[in-house]
Amino acid sequence: MRRKISIAAAVAAAACAVAGCGADTSGKTDAENRPKSRTVVISDSELRDLTVPEEMEIEYAEYALVKKCMENKGFTYWVGPVAGVDARRAGRYVNDDVAWAKKYGYGRPFDEAAEKDRREHPNVRYPNALPRKDRIRYNTALNGDYDDVLRVGLPTGGTIETPREGCWAEARTGLYGDQQTWFEAKKTVTGLSPLYVPDILADERLKKAVTAWSACMKKAGLDFSSPEDLREKRIARTGKMTSTEARTYEVDLAVSEATCAVKSSLGRTARALEREYLSVLLKRYDKENTAYQRMRLTALTRARDIRSS
C-alpha cells in the first residue's frame, strides 16, 4: 500500500515491461546484489522493546530496501505508506482513550483508507497492468519462490513458512541479519497471545473490571455484557449502514465505551494483566525474545543508516 506514482515512473515501468528488463543482467547472484550492512553490536543491557515511532522507522527502511531491490531487477516500486501511531491503536480489547474515540471511533477511517490502497495503490495497479509473463516475474522478484521456503514451528503448534528469496526477504536480511533466526524469533514472540489471552479473560481481576464496565454502559443506556459483546453487535448493526452513518454511530459508541473503560479501570486492568501474563510466558521463550529484541534494535540502527545515506 504505497502512494504517489509519477508520469515519469509510469513511462519507465512500461518501457521495462516491453523490453523485458525485469531480468537481472549484471551477472551477479542475488546474494552479491544485496546491500552490505555494517556490523551492529547490541549488548544485553541495551535490550528493550521498540516504541511505535521506532517500529515505523524500520518499516520505512524496509520499503526503501524493497524499492531498491525491485529497481535493480528492472521493476518500479513505491515506498509506503506506513501505518501511523493513531492507526496502530485501533483494534484493542477495549479503548480507554476518549480523545482518540472522539476522533476515530473504532478506526473506520484507517480501515477505509487501507481498503482504498488495496484497490488503487500503484504497487497494486502497476503489476496488474503488466503482461502475464512480466507479472509472474514481478511477483517472483518481490515475494520469492514459494517452493523454496523457511519453515518454523509456532508456540501454539503447527508451522508457518516464508520464501527464502525475493526482495522482501532481501530487505529483511539487510536489516535484521540472519533471516532464519529473525523469522523464528518474530513468529515465536508475536505468536504467544493464544497461550495467555484465555488466562487473562478468566482472571477474576478482569472479570470484576468487565462487570463494572458493563454496569457503567447500562447507565448510559447501552446494554453490552463485555467488549467482545459490543464488538459483535457493533459489526452486525453497522453492516447495512452507509459509511457516514456507521462513523457517526461508532464515534458515539466508542466515546461511551472509552468513558466507561476509564471509570471502571478496565483498560488499565487489561494492560496490567497482559504485562503480567506475558512476562511469565516470555521467560519460557527467553532465547527467542532476546534475539527478537536484539535484532529489532539492530534493524533500527541500520534503518537510520539508510535514512541518513
Tab-separated table of C-alpha atoms in Angstrom:
chain	number	residue	atom	x	y	z
A	1	MET	CA	0.000	0.000	0.000
A	2	ARG	CA	2.275	2.724	-1.299
A	3	ARG	CA	1.359	6.085	-2.753
A	4	LYS	CA	2.145	8.675	-5.452
A	5	ILE	CA	3.020	7.438	-8.898
A	6	SER	CA	4.735	9.901	-11.254
A	7	ILE	CA	4.264	10.041	-15.017
A	8	ALA	CA	7.995	9.504	-15.476
A	9	ALA	CA	7.906	6.379	-13.313
A	10	ALA	CA	4.929	5.053	-15.221
A	11	VAL	CA	6.731	5.541	-18.551
A	12	ALA	CA	9.841	3.801	-17.201
A	13	ALA	CA	7.731	0.915	-15.928
A	14	ALA	CA	6.038	0.492	-19.280
A	15	ALA	CA	9.391	0.532	-21.056
A	16	CYS	CA	10.709	-2.204	-18.781
A	17	ALA	CA	7.662	-4.349	-19.365
A	18	VAL	CA	8.092	-4.137	-23.145
A	19	ALA	CA	11.861	-4.536	-23.171
A	20	GLY	CA	11.903	-7.336	-20.624
A	21	CYS	CA	14.333	-5.551	-18.312
A	22	GLY	CA	12.959	-7.330	-15.240
A	23	ALA	CA	15.748	-9.854	-15.606
A	24	ASP	CA	18.981	-9.135	-13.778
A	25	THR	CA	21.632	-8.919	-16.495
A	26	SER	CA	24.517	-7.898	-14.243
A	27	GLY	CA	25.773	-11.451	-13.925
A	28	LYS	CA	25.718	-11.162	-10.139
A	29	THR	CA	23.841	-13.509	-7.833
A	30	ASP	CA	21.088	-12.286	-5.532
A	31	ALA	CA	23.470	-12.582	-2.589
A	32	GLU	CA	26.043	-10.383	-4.359
A	33	ASN	CA	23.395	-7.793	-5.175
A	34	ARG	CA	22.247	-7.470	-1.584
A	35	PRO	CA	23.212	-4.235	0.190
A	36	LYS	CA	26.049	-4.637	2.655
A	37	SER	CA	25.015	-3.706	6.210
A	38	ARG	CA	27.502	-2.546	8.797
A	39	THR	CA	28.025	-4.703	11.861
A	40	VAL	CA	25.915	-3.576	14.817
A	41	VAL	CA	26.579	-4.832	18.339
A	42	ILE	CA	23.721	-4.627	20.872
A	43	SER	CA	24.666	-5.528	24.442
A	44	ASP	CA	22.323	-7.335	26.826
A	45	SER	CA	21.981	-4.166	28.902
A	46	GLU	CA	20.603	-2.328	25.869
A	47	LEU	CA	17.846	-4.822	25.132
A	48	ARG	CA	14.331	-3.348	25.205
A	49	ASP	CA	11.106	-3.184	23.241
A	50	LEU	CA	10.801	-0.611	20.479
A	51	THR	CA	8.499	2.376	20.542
A	52	VAL	CA	5.864	2.697	17.830
A	53	PRO	CA	7.755	5.517	16.047
A	54	GLU	CA	10.859	3.307	16.041
A	55	GLU	CA	8.890	0.452	14.507
A	56	MET	CA	7.748	2.878	11.830
A	57	GLU	CA	11.366	3.848	11.077
A	58	ILE	CA	12.203	0.211	10.405
A	59	GLU	CA	9.180	-0.269	8.168
A	60	TYR	CA	10.078	2.768	6.071
A	61	ALA	CA	13.624	1.420	5.677
A	62	GLU	CA	12.255	-1.993	4.719
A	63	TYR	CA	10.172	-0.415	1.971
A	64	ALA	CA	13.193	1.599	0.797
A	65	LEU	CA	15.276	-1.567	0.501
A	66	VAL	CA	12.495	-3.373	-1.363
A	67	LYS	CA	12.192	-0.431	-3.752
A	68	LYS	CA	15.934	-0.507	-4.466
A	69	CYS	CA	15.900	-4.277	-4.924
A	70	MET	CA	12.946	-4.169	-7.324
A	71	GLU	CA	14.551	-1.384	-9.348
A	72	ASN	CA	17.722	-3.471	-9.602
A	73	LYS	CA	15.559	-6.205	-11.119
A	74	GLY	CA	14.050	-3.786	-13.632
A	75	PHE	CA	10.713	-3.047	-11.963
A	76	THR	CA	9.137	0.075	-10.448
A	77	TYR	CA	8.158	0.105	-6.787
A	78	TRP	CA	6.823	2.740	-4.380
A	79	VAL	CA	7.637	3.271	-0.704
A	80	GLY	CA	4.916	3.307	1.960
A	81	PRO	CA	2.569	4.283	3.339
A	82	VAL	CA	3.374	3.032	6.822
A	83	ALA	CA	0.553	2.988	9.370
A	84	GLY	CA	0.864	5.877	11.815
A	85	VAL	CA	0.714	5.891	15.602
A	86	ASP	CA	-3.033	6.549	15.764
A	87	ALA	CA	-3.852	3.837	13.227
A	88	ARG	CA	-1.985	1.247	15.285
A	89	ARG	CA	-4.186	1.912	18.281
A	90	ALA	CA	-7.258	0.513	16.560
A	91	GLY	CA	-8.456	-2.989	17.381
A	92	ARG	CA	-7.547	-3.100	21.070
A	93	TYR	CA	-9.502	-5.258	23.532
A	94	VAL	CA	-11.032	-2.103	24.976
A	95	ASN	CA	-10.344	1.548	24.241
A	96	ASP	CA	-9.954	3.921	27.178
A	97	ASP	CA	-8.703	6.942	25.224
A	98	VAL	CA	-11.714	9.253	24.989
A	99	ALA	CA	-9.962	11.781	22.746
A	100	TRP	CA	-8.984	9.042	20.279
A	101	ALA	CA	-12.540	7.684	20.319
A	102	LYS	CA	-13.986	11.128	19.561
A	103	LYS	CA	-11.691	11.465	16.571
A	104	TYR	CA	-11.641	7.948	15.119
A	105	GLY	CA	-14.427	5.902	16.684
A	106	TYR	CA	-13.208	2.343	16.146
A	107	GLY	CA	-10.713	3.212	13.419
A	108	ARG	CA	-13.066	3.119	10.433
A	109	PRO	CA	-11.154	5.934	8.643
A	110	PHE	CA	-7.993	3.806	8.779
A	111	ASP	CA	-9.821	0.715	7.530
A	112	GLU	CA	-11.341	2.607	4.611
A	113	ALA	CA	-8.009	4.189	3.665
A	114	ALA	CA	-6.323	0.780	3.767
A	115	GLU	CA	-9.059	-0.745	1.626
A	116	LYS	CA	-8.648	2.038	-0.924
A	117	ASP	CA	-4.898	1.352	-1.050
A	118	ARG	CA	-5.562	-2.359	-1.593
A	119	ARG	CA	-7.551	-1.440	-4.699
A	120	GLU	CA	-5.825	1.647	-6.052
A	121	HIS	CA	-2.254	1.901	-4.824
A	122	PRO	CA	0.435	1.992	-7.558
A	123	ASN	CA	2.007	-1.172	-6.146
A	124	VAL	CA	-1.320	-2.868	-6.856
A	125	ARG	CA	-2.177	-1.232	-10.171
A	126	TYR	CA	1.305	-1.444	-11.672
A	127	PRO	CA	1.816	-5.239	-11.573
A	128	ASN	CA	-1.822	-5.849	-12.500
A	129	ALA	CA	-1.256	-3.869	-15.686
A	130	LEU	CA	1.767	-5.940	-16.734
A	131	PRO	CA	1.514	-8.741	-19.293
A	132	ARG	CA	1.078	-12.107	-17.593
A	133	LYS	CA	4.698	-13.190	-18.144
A	134	ASP	CA	6.076	-9.965	-16.672
A	135	ARG	CA	3.573	-10.065	-13.812
A	136	ILE	CA	4.843	-13.515	-12.850
A	137	ARG	CA	8.437	-12.264	-12.921
A	138	TYR	CA	7.417	-9.234	-10.844
A	139	ASN	CA	5.748	-11.373	-8.170
A	140	THR	CA	8.705	-13.744	-8.016
A	141	ALA	CA	11.137	-10.841	-7.752
A	142	LEU	CA	9.114	-9.284	-4.947
A	143	ASN	CA	7.936	-12.289	-2.958
A	144	GLY	CA	10.327	-15.078	-3.918
A	145	ASP	CA	9.584	-18.676	-4.825
A	146	TYR	CA	7.055	-20.407	-2.583
A	147	ASP	CA	8.667	-23.749	-3.441
A	148	ASP	CA	11.792	-22.593	-1.578
A	149	VAL	CA	10.787	-21.550	1.925
A	150	LEU	CA	11.944	-21.176	5.501
A	151	ARG	CA	9.712	-23.043	7.927
A	152	VAL	CA	9.431	-22.580	11.701
A	153	GLY	CA	7.264	-24.105	14.403
A	154	LEU	CA	4.774	-21.931	16.296
A	155	PRO	CA	4.348	-21.878	20.095
A	156	THR	CA	0.714	-22.910	19.649
A	157	GLY	CA	1.614	-25.823	17.370
A	158	GLY	CA	1.803	-26.094	13.615
A	159	THR	CA	4.256	-24.320	11.357
A	160	ILE	CA	4.484	-21.159	9.279
A	161	GLU	CA	6.683	-20.524	6.270
A	162	THR	CA	8.116	-17.700	4.176
A	163	PRO	CA	10.151	-17.657	0.934
A	164	ARG	CA	13.931	-17.611	1.298
A	165	GLU	CA	14.454	-15.244	-1.620
A	166	GLY	CA	12.786	-12.213	-3.173
A	167	CYS	CA	13.083	-8.524	-2.403
A	168	TRP	CA	11.127	-8.714	0.839
A	169	ALA	CA	13.444	-11.451	2.088
A	170	GLU	CA	16.468	-9.473	0.915
A	171	ALA	CA	15.298	-6.331	2.703
A	172	ARG	CA	14.730	-8.168	5.968
A	173	THR	CA	18.095	-9.874	5.729
A	174	GLY	CA	19.709	-6.481	5.213
A	175	LEU	CA	18.018	-5.044	8.275
A	176	TYR	CA	17.894	-7.945	10.712
A	177	GLY	CA	20.763	-10.185	9.632
A	178	ASP	CA	20.112	-13.925	9.514
A	179	GLN	CA	16.613	-14.385	8.093
A	180	GLN	CA	16.015	-17.828	9.627
A	181	THR	CA	16.813	-16.581	13.142
A	182	TRP	CA	14.726	-13.451	12.663
A	183	PHE	CA	11.714	-15.333	11.290
A	184	GLU	CA	11.776	-17.845	14.133
A	185	ALA	CA	12.190	-15.172	16.820
A	186	LYS	CA	9.477	-12.918	15.412
A	187	LYS	CA	6.884	-15.619	14.872
A	188	THR	CA	7.523	-17.028	18.331
A	189	VAL	CA	7.296	-13.752	20.264
A	190	THR	CA	4.388	-12.316	18.284
A	191	GLY	CA	2.515	-15.626	18.317
A	192	LEU	CA	2.166	-16.037	22.067
A	193	SER	CA	-1.202	-14.338	22.597
A	194	PRO	CA	-3.298	-17.523	22.171
A	195	LEU	CA	-1.330	-19.000	25.077
A	196	TYR	CA	-2.055	-16.221	27.585
A	197	VAL	CA	-5.218	-14.372	26.472
A	198	PRO	CA	-7.554	-17.147	27.732
A	199	ASP	CA	-5.912	-16.830	31.165
A	200	ILE	CA	-6.431	-13.080	31.163
A	201	LEU	CA	-10.111	-13.437	30.239
A	202	ALA	CA	-10.547	-15.981	33.045
A	203	ASP	CA	-8.781	-13.826	35.631
A	204	GLU	CA	-11.124	-12.591	38.366
A	205	ARG	CA	-9.500	-9.157	38.268
A	206	LEU	CA	-10.517	-8.714	34.656
A	207	LYS	CA	-13.995	-10.147	35.267
A	208	LYS	CA	-14.553	-7.634	38.058
A	209	ALA	CA	-13.486	-4.754	35.813
A	210	VAL	CA	-15.709	-6.012	32.959
A	211	THR	CA	-18.700	-6.172	35.317
A	212	ALA	CA	-18.061	-2.579	36.401
A	213	TRP	CA	-17.651	-1.501	32.774
A	214	SER	CA	-20.904	-3.208	31.747
A	215	ALA	CA	-22.794	-1.517	34.606
A	216	CYS	CA	-21.418	1.841	33.511
A	217	MET	CA	-22.521	1.207	29.927
A	218	LYS	CA	-26.031	0.279	31.087
A	219	LYS	CA	-26.301	3.567	32.953
A	220	ALA	CA	-25.541	5.236	29.618
A	221	GLY	CA	-28.386	3.275	28.013
A	222	LEU	CA	-26.129	0.722	26.315
A	223	ASP	CA	-26.614	-2.959	27.068
A	224	PHE	CA	-23.328	-4.779	26.482
A	225	SER	CA	-22.005	-7.520	28.731
A	226	SER	CA	-18.382	-7.169	27.608
A	227	PRO	CA	-16.154	-5.534	24.987
A	228	GLU	CA	-16.450	-8.731	22.917
A	229	ASP	CA	-20.244	-8.469	23.061
A	230	LEU	CA	-20.037	-4.830	21.998
A	231	ARG	CA	-17.758	-5.661	19.063
A	232	GLU	CA	-20.036	-8.399	17.734
A	233	LYS	CA	-23.180	-6.275	17.994
A	234	ARG	CA	-21.466	-3.214	16.542
A	235	ILE	CA	-20.325	-5.117	13.460
A	236	ALA	CA	-23.826	-6.522	12.988
A	237	ARG	CA	-25.507	-3.128	13.381
A	238	THR	CA	-23.176	-1.225	11.072
A	239	GLY	CA	-23.240	-3.858	8.346
A	240	LYS	CA	-26.097	-2.203	6.464
A	241	MET	CA	-25.217	1.412	7.272
A	242	THR	CA	-23.580	3.857	4.910
A	243	SER	CA	-20.011	4.852	5.733
A	244	THR	CA	-21.173	8.194	7.141
A	245	GLU	CA	-23.904	6.608	9.256
A	246	ALA	CA	-21.508	3.970	10.573
A	247	ARG	CA	-18.888	6.568	11.503
A	248	THR	CA	-21.406	8.647	13.460
A	249	TYR	CA	-22.750	5.591	15.277
A	250	GLU	CA	-19.296	4.246	16.051
A	251	VAL	CA	-17.894	7.525	17.369
A	252	ASP	CA	-20.796	7.907	19.813
A	253	LEU	CA	-20.467	4.292	20.918
A	254	ALA	CA	-16.666	4.434	21.175
A	255	VAL	CA	-16.797	7.541	23.373
A	256	SER	CA	-19.206	5.791	25.751
A	257	GLU	CA	-17.006	2.665	25.780
A	258	ALA	CA	-13.856	4.664	26.482
A	259	THR	CA	-15.519	6.749	29.192
A	260	CYS	CA	-16.695	3.626	30.985
A	261	ALA	CA	-13.328	1.916	30.455
A	262	VAL	CA	-11.715	4.810	32.335
A	263	LYS	CA	-14.301	4.845	35.128
A	264	SER	CA	-14.134	1.074	35.623
A	265	SER	CA	-10.340	0.891	35.135
A	266	LEU	CA	-10.956	-1.858	32.577
A	267	GLY	CA	-8.350	-0.556	30.136
A	268	ARG	CA	-5.694	-0.190	32.822
A	269	THR	CA	-6.510	-3.598	34.292
A	270	ALA	CA	-6.344	-5.348	30.914
A	271	ARG	CA	-2.946	-3.828	30.116
A	272	ALA	CA	-1.537	-4.700	33.528
A	273	LEU	CA	-2.714	-8.301	33.239
A	274	GLU	CA	-1.240	-8.616	29.751
A	275	ARG	CA	2.143	-7.436	31.014
A	276	GLU	CA	1.925	-9.851	33.934
A	277	TYR	CA	0.971	-12.950	31.971
A	278	LEU	CA	3.201	-12.202	29.013
A	279	SER	CA	6.270	-11.615	31.178
A	280	VAL	CA	5.853	-15.075	32.706
A	281	LEU	CA	5.444	-16.687	29.300
A	282	LEU	CA	8.430	-14.875	27.817
A	283	LYS	CA	10.684	-16.491	30.409
A	284	ARG	CA	9.906	-19.792	28.685
A	285	TYR	CA	10.959	-18.275	25.374
A	286	ASP	CA	13.831	-16.165	26.640
A	287	LYS	CA	16.191	-17.178	23.826
A	288	GLU	CA	13.724	-16.137	21.125
A	289	ASN	CA	12.722	-12.933	22.930
A	290	THR	CA	16.346	-11.917	23.413
A	291	ALA	CA	17.018	-12.496	19.710
A	292	TYR	CA	13.835	-10.611	18.796
A	293	GLN	CA	14.775	-7.525	20.816
A	294	ARG	CA	18.421	-7.560	19.726
A	295	MET	CA	17.607	-7.957	16.036
A	296	ARG	CA	14.968	-5.216	16.130
A	297	LEU	CA	17.420	-2.798	17.733
A	298	THR	CA	19.985	-3.789	15.111
A	299	ALA	CA	17.423	-3.117	12.391
A	300	LEU	CA	16.657	0.287	13.919
A	301	THR	CA	20.332	1.280	13.718
A	302	ARG	CA	20.550	0.116	10.104
A	303	ALA	CA	17.280	1.867	9.253
A	304	ARG	CA	18.746	5.137	10.483
A	305	ASP	CA	21.841	4.484	8.380
A	306	ILE	CA	19.589	4.121	5.338
A	307	ARG	CA	17.681	7.299	6.148
A	308	SER	CA	20.876	9.316	6.537
A	309	SER	CA	22.607	7.900	3.439
